[in-house]
Amino acid sequence: GLSASSGVTNDVVWEDSLMIGLEGALLGCAYNALSCRSCGLIVGFILYSASSDLAYLRGFFCFFKDNILCYLLKKKMIVEASKVIFPVVTLKEQLRKLKEKLVEVHFRIEMLMKKLEELEQNNNVAESSA
């Protein structure tokens, strides 16, 4: 199985050379391999060019679950990633959260602009009366 992520730590190395899939699910796809900095094992890929059924994964860090170990904090144990259930986060959900953050930031900017206008008006009044 695969797990996709929008970011990684510097423990994952992005190989510079572009590879072409010659068999399996990556047949005909161009990709950069991802490897573990400490052991050198290929742990995944980043799609550069893909067929339409894999196009949605372009630009994401895709990991082979069979090649990754996870540390479970609560249980204090290491398990294979293929045994861990990762919550599915849809693009729609991510866009909804991003929209909420943008609305919040926009509101803050509007409030700051009003404050700035008030300060400028108060400053102009103070200069006029001086």
CSV table of N, CA and C in Angstrom, one decimal:
chain,number,residue,atom,x,y,z
A,1,GLY,N,0.8,-1.2,0.0
A,1,GLY,CA,0.0,0.0,0.0
A,1,GLY,C,0.9,1.3,0.0
A,2,LEU,N,0.2,2.3,-0.3
A,2,LEU,CA,0.9,3.7,-0.3
A,2,LEU,C,0.3,4.6,0.7
A,3,SER,N,1.1,5.5,1.1
A,3,SER,CA,0.7,6.6,1.9
A,3,SER,C,1.3,7.9,1.3
A,4,ALA,N,0.4,8.9,1.1
A,4,ALA,CA,0.9,10.2,0.5
A,4,ALA,C,0.9,11.3,1.5
A,5,SER,N,1.9,12.2,1.4
A,5,SER,CA,2.0,13.3,2.3
A,5,SER,C,2.5,14.5,1.5
A,6,SER,N,2.1,15.7,2.0
A,6,SER,CA,2.5,16.9,1.3
A,6,SER,C,3.9,17.5,1.8
A,7,GLY,N,4.4,16.8,2.8
A,7,GLY,CA,5.8,17.2,3.3
A,7,GLY,C,6.5,16.1,4.0
A,8,VAL,N,7.8,16.3,4.1
A,8,VAL,CA,8.6,15.3,4.8
A,8,VAL,C,9.7,16.0,5.6
A,9,THR,N,10.3,15.2,6.5
A,9,THR,CA,11.5,15.7,7.2
A,9,THR,C,12.7,15.6,6.4
A,10,ASN,N,13.8,16.1,6.9
A,10,ASN,CA,15.1,16.0,6.1
A,10,ASN,C,15.7,14.6,6.3
A,11,ASP,N,15.0,13.7,6.9
A,11,ASP,CA,15.4,12.3,7.0
A,11,ASP,C,15.1,11.5,5.6
A,12,VAL,N,14.3,12.2,4.8
A,12,VAL,CA,14.0,11.6,3.5
A,12,VAL,C,14.7,12.4,2.4
A,13,VAL,N,15.4,11.7,1.6
A,13,VAL,CA,16.2,12.3,0.5
A,13,VAL,C,15.5,12.1,-0.8
A,14,TRP,N,15.4,13.2,-1.6
A,14,TRP,CA,14.8,13.3,-2.9
A,14,TRP,C,15.9,13.1,-3.9
A,15,GLU,N,15.9,12.0,-4.6
A,15,GLU,CA,17.0,11.7,-5.6
A,15,GLU,C,16.8,12.6,-6.8
A,16,ASP,N,17.9,13.2,-7.3
A,16,ASP,CA,17.9,14.1,-8.4
A,16,ASP,C,17.5,13.5,-9.7
A,17,SER,N,18.0,12.3,-10.0
A,17,SER,CA,17.7,11.7,-11.3
A,17,SER,C,16.3,11.3,-11.5
A,18,LEU,N,15.7,11.6,-12.6
A,18,LEU,CA,14.4,11.2,-12.9
A,18,LEU,C,14.3,9.8,-13.4
A,19,MET,N,13.4,9.0,-12.9
A,19,MET,CA,13.3,7.6,-13.3
A,19,MET,C,12.0,7.4,-14.0
A,20,ILE,N,12.0,6.3,-14.9
A,20,ILE,CA,10.8,6.0,-15.6
A,20,ILE,C,10.3,4.6,-15.2
A,21,GLY,N,9.0,4.5,-14.8
A,21,GLY,CA,8.5,3.2,-14.4
A,21,GLY,C,8.4,2.2,-15.6
A,22,LEU,N,8.9,1.0,-15.5
A,22,LEU,CA,8.9,0.1,-16.6
A,22,LEU,C,7.9,-1.1,-16.3
A,23,GLU,N,7.4,-1.1,-15.1
A,23,GLU,CA,6.4,-2.2,-14.8
A,23,GLU,C,5.5,-1.8,-13.6
A,24,GLY,N,4.5,-2.5,-13.4
A,24,GLY,CA,3.6,-2.3,-12.2
A,24,GLY,C,2.8,-1.0,-12.3
A,25,ALA,N,2.4,-0.5,-11.2
A,25,ALA,CA,1.6,0.7,-11.1
A,25,ALA,C,2.2,1.9,-11.7
A,26,LEU,N,3.6,2.0,-11.7
A,26,LEU,CA,4.2,3.2,-12.2
A,26,LEU,C,4.7,3.0,-13.6
A,27,LEU,N,4.1,2.1,-14.4
A,27,LEU,CA,4.5,1.9,-15.8
A,27,LEU,C,4.2,3.2,-16.6
A,28,GLY,N,5.3,3.7,-17.2
A,28,GLY,CA,5.2,4.9,-18.0
A,28,GLY,C,5.2,6.2,-17.2
A,29,CYS,N,5.3,6.1,-15.9
A,29,CYS,CA,5.4,7.3,-15.1
A,29,CYS,C,6.8,7.8,-14.9
A,30,ALA,N,7.0,9.1,-14.9
A,30,ALA,CA,8.3,9.7,-14.6
A,30,ALA,C,8.3,10.1,-13.1
A,31,TYR,N,9.3,9.7,-12.3
A,31,TYR,CA,9.3,10.0,-10.9
A,31,TYR,C,10.7,10.2,-10.3
A,32,ASN,N,10.8,10.8,-9.2
A,32,ASN,CA,12.0,10.9,-8.4
A,32,ASN,C,11.9,10.0,-7.2
A,33,ALA,N,12.9,9.1,-7.0
A,33,ALA,CA,12.8,8.2,-5.9
A,33,ALA,C,13.1,8.9,-4.6
A,34,LEU,N,12.5,8.5,-3.5
A,34,LEU,CA,12.7,9.0,-2.2
A,34,LEU,C,13.4,7.9,-1.4
A,35,SER,N,14.5,8.2,-0.7
A,35,SER,CA,15.2,7.2,0.1
A,35,SER,C,15.4,7.7,1.5
A,36,CYS,N,15.7,6.8,2.4
A,36,CYS,CA,16.0,7.1,3.8
A,36,CYS,C,17.4,7.6,3.9
A,37,ARG,N,17.6,8.7,4.6
A,37,ARG,CA,18.9,9.3,4.7
A,37,ARG,C,19.9,8.3,5.5
A,38,SER,N,19.4,7.7,6.5
A,38,SER,CA,20.2,6.8,7.3
A,38,SER,C,20.5,5.5,6.8
A,39,CYS,N,19.6,4.8,6.2
A,39,CYS,CA,19.8,3.4,5.7
A,39,CYS,C,19.9,3.3,4.2
A,40,GLY,N,19.5,4.4,3.4
A,40,GLY,CA,19.6,4.4,2.0
A,40,GLY,C,18.5,3.6,1.3
A,41,LEU,N,17.6,3.0,2.0
A,41,LEU,CA,16.5,2.2,1.4
A,41,LEU,C,15.5,3.1,0.6
A,42,ILE,N,15.1,2.7,-0.6
A,42,ILE,CA,14.1,3.5,-1.3
A,42,ILE,C,12.8,3.3,-0.6
A,43,VAL,N,12.2,4.4,-0.1
A,43,VAL,CA,11.0,4.4,0.7
A,43,VAL,C,9.7,4.9,-0.1
A,44,GLY,N,9.9,5.5,-1.2
A,44,GLY,CA,8.8,6.0,-2.0
A,44,GLY,C,9.2,6.8,-3.2
A,45,PHE,N,8.4,7.7,-3.6
A,45,PHE,CA,8.6,8.5,-4.9
A,45,PHE,C,7.8,9.7,-4.9
A,46,ILE,N,8.2,10.6,-5.8
A,46,ILE,CA,7.4,11.8,-6.1
A,46,ILE,C,7.1,11.8,-7.6
A,47,LEU,N,5.9,11.7,-8.0
A,47,LEU,CA,5.5,11.6,-9.4
A,47,LEU,C,5.8,13.0,-10.1
A,48,TYR,N,6.5,12.9,-11.2
A,48,TYR,CA,6.7,14.1,-12.1
A,48,TYR,C,5.7,14.1,-13.2
A,49,SER,N,5.5,12.9,-13.8
A,49,SER,CA,4.6,12.8,-14.9
A,49,SER,C,3.9,11.4,-14.7
A,50,ALA,N,2.6,11.4,-14.9
A,50,ALA,CA,1.8,10.2,-14.6
A,50,ALA,C,0.6,10.1,-15.5
A,51,SER,N,0.1,8.9,-15.6
A,51,SER,CA,-1.2,8.6,-16.3
A,51,SER,C,-2.3,9.3,-15.6
A,52,SER,N,-3.4,9.5,-16.2
A,52,SER,CA,-4.6,10.2,-15.6
A,52,SER,C,-5.0,9.6,-14.3
A,53,ASP,N,-4.9,8.3,-14.2
A,53,ASP,CA,-5.4,7.6,-13.0
A,53,ASP,C,-4.5,7.9,-11.8
A,54,LEU,N,-3.3,8.3,-12.0
A,54,LEU,CA,-2.3,8.6,-10.9
A,54,LEU,C,-2.0,10.1,-10.8
A,55,ALA,N,-2.6,10.9,-11.7
A,55,ALA,CA,-2.2,12.3,-11.8
A,55,ALA,C,-2.5,13.1,-10.5
A,56,TYR,N,-3.5,12.7,-9.7
A,56,TYR,CA,-3.8,13.4,-8.5
A,56,TYR,C,-2.7,13.2,-7.5
A,57,LEU,N,-1.8,12.3,-7.7
A,57,LEU,CA,-0.6,12.1,-6.7
A,57,LEU,C,0.6,13.0,-7.1
A,58,ARG,N,0.6,13.6,-8.2
A,58,ARG,CA,1.7,14.4,-8.7
A,58,ARG,C,2.0,15.5,-7.6
A,59,GLY,N,3.3,15.6,-7.3
A,59,GLY,CA,3.7,16.6,-6.3
A,59,GLY,C,3.7,16.2,-4.9
A,60,PHE,N,3.0,15.1,-4.6
A,60,PHE,CA,3.0,14.5,-3.2
A,60,PHE,C,4.1,13.6,-3.0
A,61,PHE,N,4.5,13.4,-1.7
A,61,PHE,CA,5.5,12.4,-1.3
A,61,PHE,C,4.7,11.1,-1.1
A,62,CYS,N,5.0,10.1,-1.9
A,62,CYS,CA,4.3,8.9,-1.9
A,62,CYS,C,5.2,7.8,-1.3
A,63,PHE,N,4.8,7.2,-0.2
A,63,PHE,CA,5.6,6.2,0.5
A,63,PHE,C,5.1,4.8,0.4
A,64,PHE,N,6.0,3.8,0.2
A,64,PHE,CA,5.6,2.4,0.3
A,64,PHE,C,5.5,2.0,1.7
A,65,LYS,N,4.3,1.7,2.1
A,65,LYS,CA,4.1,1.4,3.6
A,65,LYS,C,4.9,0.2,4.0
A,66,ASP,N,5.2,-0.7,3.1
A,66,ASP,CA,6.0,-1.9,3.5
A,66,ASP,C,7.5,-1.6,3.8
A,67,ASN,N,7.9,-0.4,3.4
A,67,ASN,CA,9.3,0.0,3.6
A,67,ASN,C,9.5,1.0,4.8
A,68,ILE,N,8.4,1.2,5.5
A,68,ILE,CA,8.5,2.2,6.6
A,68,ILE,C,8.1,1.6,7.9
A,69,LEU,N,8.8,2.0,8.9
A,69,LEU,CA,8.5,1.6,10.3
A,69,LEU,C,7.9,2.9,11.0
A,70,CYS,N,6.9,2.7,11.8
A,70,CYS,CA,6.3,3.7,12.6
A,70,CYS,C,6.5,3.5,14.1
A,71,TYR,N,6.7,4.6,14.8
A,71,TYR,CA,6.8,4.5,16.3
A,71,TYR,C,5.5,5.0,16.8
A,72,LEU,N,4.8,4.1,17.6
A,72,LEU,CA,3.5,4.4,18.2
A,72,LEU,C,3.8,5.0,19.6
A,73,LEU,N,3.6,6.3,19.8
A,73,LEU,CA,3.9,7.0,21.0
A,73,LEU,C,3.2,6.4,22.2
A,74,LYS,N,1.9,6.2,22.1
A,74,LYS,CA,1.1,5.7,23.3
A,74,LYS,C,1.5,4.3,23.7
A,75,LYS,N,1.9,3.4,22.7
A,75,LYS,CA,2.2,2.1,23.0
A,75,LYS,C,3.7,1.9,23.2
A,76,LYS,N,4.5,2.9,22.8
A,76,LYS,CA,6.0,2.9,22.9
A,76,LYS,C,6.5,1.7,22.2
A,77,MET,N,6.1,1.5,20.9
A,77,MET,CA,6.6,0.3,20.1
A,77,MET,C,6.7,0.7,18.7
A,78,ILE,N,7.5,0.0,17.9
A,78,ILE,CA,7.8,0.2,16.5
A,78,ILE,C,7.0,-0.9,15.8
A,79,VAL,N,6.2,-0.5,14.7
A,79,VAL,CA,5.5,-1.4,13.9
A,79,VAL,C,5.7,-1.0,12.4
A,80,GLU,N,5.4,-2.0,11.5
A,80,GLU,CA,5.4,-1.7,10.1
A,80,GLU,C,4.3,-0.7,9.8
A,81,ALA,N,4.5,0.2,8.9
A,81,ALA,CA,3.5,1.2,8.5
A,81,ALA,C,2.3,0.5,7.8
A,82,SER,N,2.5,-0.7,7.2
A,82,SER,CA,1.4,-1.4,6.6
A,82,SER,C,0.4,-1.9,7.6
A,83,LYS,N,0.8,-1.9,8.9
A,83,LYS,CA,-0.1,-2.4,10.0
A,83,LYS,C,-0.8,-1.2,10.6
A,84,VAL,N,-0.5,0.0,10.2
A,84,VAL,CA,-1.0,1.2,10.8
A,84,VAL,C,-2.1,1.8,9.9
A,85,ILE,N,-3.3,2.1,10.5
A,85,ILE,CA,-4.3,2.7,9.7
A,85,ILE,C,-4.2,4.3,9.8
A,86,PHE,N,-3.9,4.8,8.6
A,86,PHE,CA,-3.7,6.3,8.5
A,86,PHE,C,-5.0,6.9,8.1
A,87,PRO,N,-5.4,8.0,8.8
A,87,PRO,CA,-6.7,8.6,8.5
A,87,PRO,C,-6.7,9.2,7.1
A,88,VAL,N,-7.7,9.0,6.3
A,88,VAL,CA,-7.8,9.6,5.0
A,88,VAL,C,-8.2,11.0,5.1
A,89,VAL,N,-7.4,11.9,4.5
A,89,VAL,CA,-7.8,13.3,4.4
A,89,VAL,C,-8.0,13.6,3.0
A,90,THR,N,-9.2,14.1,2.7
A,90,THR,CA,-9.5,14.4,1.3
A,90,THR,C,-9.1,15.8,0.9
A,91,LEU,N,-8.9,16.0,-0.4
A,91,LEU,CA,-8.6,17.3,-0.9
A,91,LEU,C,-9.7,18.3,-0.5
A,92,LYS,N,-10.9,17.9,-0.6
A,92,LYS,CA,-12.1,18.7,-0.3
A,92,LYS,C,-11.9,19.2,1.2
A,93,GLU,N,-11.6,18.3,2.1
A,93,GLU,CA,-11.4,18.7,3.5
A,93,GLU,C,-10.3,19.7,3.7
A,94,GLN,N,-9.2,19.4,3.0
A,94,GLN,CA,-8.0,20.3,3.1
A,94,GLN,C,-8.4,21.7,2.6
A,95,LEU,N,-9.1,21.8,1.4
A,95,LEU,CA,-9.5,23.1,0.9
A,95,LEU,C,-10.5,23.8,1.8
A,96,ARG,N,-11.4,23.1,2.5
A,96,ARG,CA,-12.3,23.7,3.4
A,96,ARG,C,-11.5,24.3,4.6
A,97,LYS,N,-10.5,23.6,5.1
A,97,LYS,CA,-9.7,24.2,6.2
A,97,LYS,C,-8.9,25.4,5.7
A,98,LEU,N,-8.4,25.3,4.5
A,98,LEU,CA,-7.6,26.4,4.0
A,98,LEU,C,-8.5,27.6,3.8
A,99,LYS,N,-9.7,27.4,3.3
A,99,LYS,CA,-10.6,28.5,3.1
A,99,LYS,C,-11.0,29.2,4.4
A,100,GLU,N,-11.2,28.4,5.5
A,100,GLU,CA,-11.5,28.9,6.8
A,100,GLU,C,-10.3,29.8,7.3
A,101,LYS,N,-9.1,29.3,7.1
A,101,LYS,CA,-7.9,30.1,7.5
A,101,LYS,C,-7.8,31.4,6.7
A,102,LEU,N,-8.1,31.3,5.4
A,102,LEU,CA,-8.0,32.5,4.6
A,102,LEU,C,-9.0,33.5,5.0
A,103,VAL,N,-10.2,33.1,5.3
A,103,VAL,CA,-11.3,34.0,5.8
A,103,VAL,C,-10.8,34.7,7.1
A,104,GLU,N,-10.3,33.9,8.0
A,104,GLU,CA,-9.8,34.4,9.3
A,104,GLU,C,-8.7,35.4,9.1
A,105,VAL,N,-7.8,35.1,8.2
A,105,VAL,CA,-6.6,36.0,8.0
A,105,VAL,C,-7.2,37.3,7.3
A,106,HIS,N,-8.1,37.2,6.4
A,106,HIS,CA,-8.7,38.3,5.7
A,106,HIS,C,-9.4,39.2,6.8
A,107,PHE,N,-10.1,38.6,7.7
A,107,PHE,CA,-10.8,39.4,8.7
A,107,PHE,C,-9.8,40.2,9.6
A,108,ARG,N,-8.7,39.5,10.0
A,108,ARG,CA,-7.7,40.1,10.8
A,108,ARG,C,-7.0,41.3,10.0
A,109,ILE,N,-6.8,41.1,8.7
A,109,ILE,CA,-6.2,42.2,7.9
A,109,ILE,C,-7.1,43.4,7.9
A,110,GLU,N,-8.4,43.1,7.7
A,110,GLU,CA,-9.4,44.2,7.6
A,110,GLU,C,-9.4,45.0,9.0
A,111,MET,N,-9.4,44.3,10.1
A,111,MET,CA,-9.4,44.9,11.4
A,111,MET,C,-8.1,45.8,11.6
A,112,LEU,N,-7.0,45.2,11.1
A,112,LEU,CA,-5.7,46.0,11.2
A,112,LEU,C,-5.8,47.2,10.3
A,113,MET,N,-6.4,47.1,9.1
A,113,MET,CA,-6.5,48.3,8.3
A,113,MET,C,-7.3,49.4,8.9
A,114,LYS,N,-8.4,49.0,9.6
A,114,LYS,CA,-9.3,49.9,10.3
A,114,LYS,C,-8.5,50.6,11.4
A,115,LYS,N,-7.8,49.8,12.1
A,115,LYS,CA,-7.0,50.4,13.2
A,115,LYS,C,-6.0,51.4,12.7
A,116,LEU,N,-5.3,51.0,11.6
A,116,LEU,CA,-4.3,51.9,11.0
A,116,LEU,C,-5.0,53.2,10.5
A,117,GLU,N,-6.2,53.1,9.9
A,117,GLU,CA,-6.9,54.3,9.5
A,117,GLU,C,-7.2,55.2,10.7
A,118,GLU,N,-7.7,54.6,11.8
A,118,GLU,CA,-8.0,55.4,13.0
A,118,GLU,C,-6.8,56.1,13.5
A,119,LEU,N,-5.7,55.4,13.6
A,119,LEU,CA,-4.4,55.9,14.1
A,119,LEU,C,-4.0,57.1,13.2
A,120,GLU,N,-4.1,57.0,11.9
A,120,GLU,CA,-3.7,58.0,11.0
A,120,GLU,C,-4.6,59.3,11.2
A,121,GLN,N,-5.9,59.0,11.3
A,121,GLN,CA,-6.9,60.1,11.6
A,121,GLN,C,-6.5,60.8,12.9
A,122,ASN,N,-6.3,60.1,13.9
A,122,ASN,CA,-5.9,60.7,15.2
A,122,ASN,C,-4.6,61.4,15.1
A,123,ASN,N,-3.7,60.9,14.4
A,123,ASN,CA,-2.4,61.6,14.2
A,123,ASN,C,-2.6,62.9,13.4
A,124,ASN,N,-3.5,62.9,12.4
A,124,ASN,CA,-3.7,64.1,11.6
A,124,ASN,C,-4.4,65.1,12.4
A,125,VAL,N,-5.4,64.7,13.3
A,125,VAL,CA,-6.1,65.6,14.2
A,125,VAL,C,-5.1,66.3,15.2
A,126,ALA,N,-4.2,65.5,15.7
A,126,ALA,CA,-3.2,66.0,16.7
A,126,ALA,C,-2.3,67.0,16.0
A,127,GLU,N,-1.9,66.7,14.7
A,127,GLU,CA,-1.0,67.6,14.0
A,127,GLU,C,-1.7,68.9,13.7
A,128,SER,N,-3.0,68.8,13.4
A,128,SER,CA,-3.8,70.0,13.0
A,128,SER,C,-4.0,70.9,14.2
A,129,SER,N,-4.2,70.4,15.4
A,129,SER,CA,-4.4,71.2,16.5
A,129,SER,C,-3.1,71.7,17.2
A,130,ALA,N,-2.0,71.2,16.7
A,130,ALA,CA,-0.7,71.6,17.3
A,130,ALA,C,-0.2,72.9,16.7
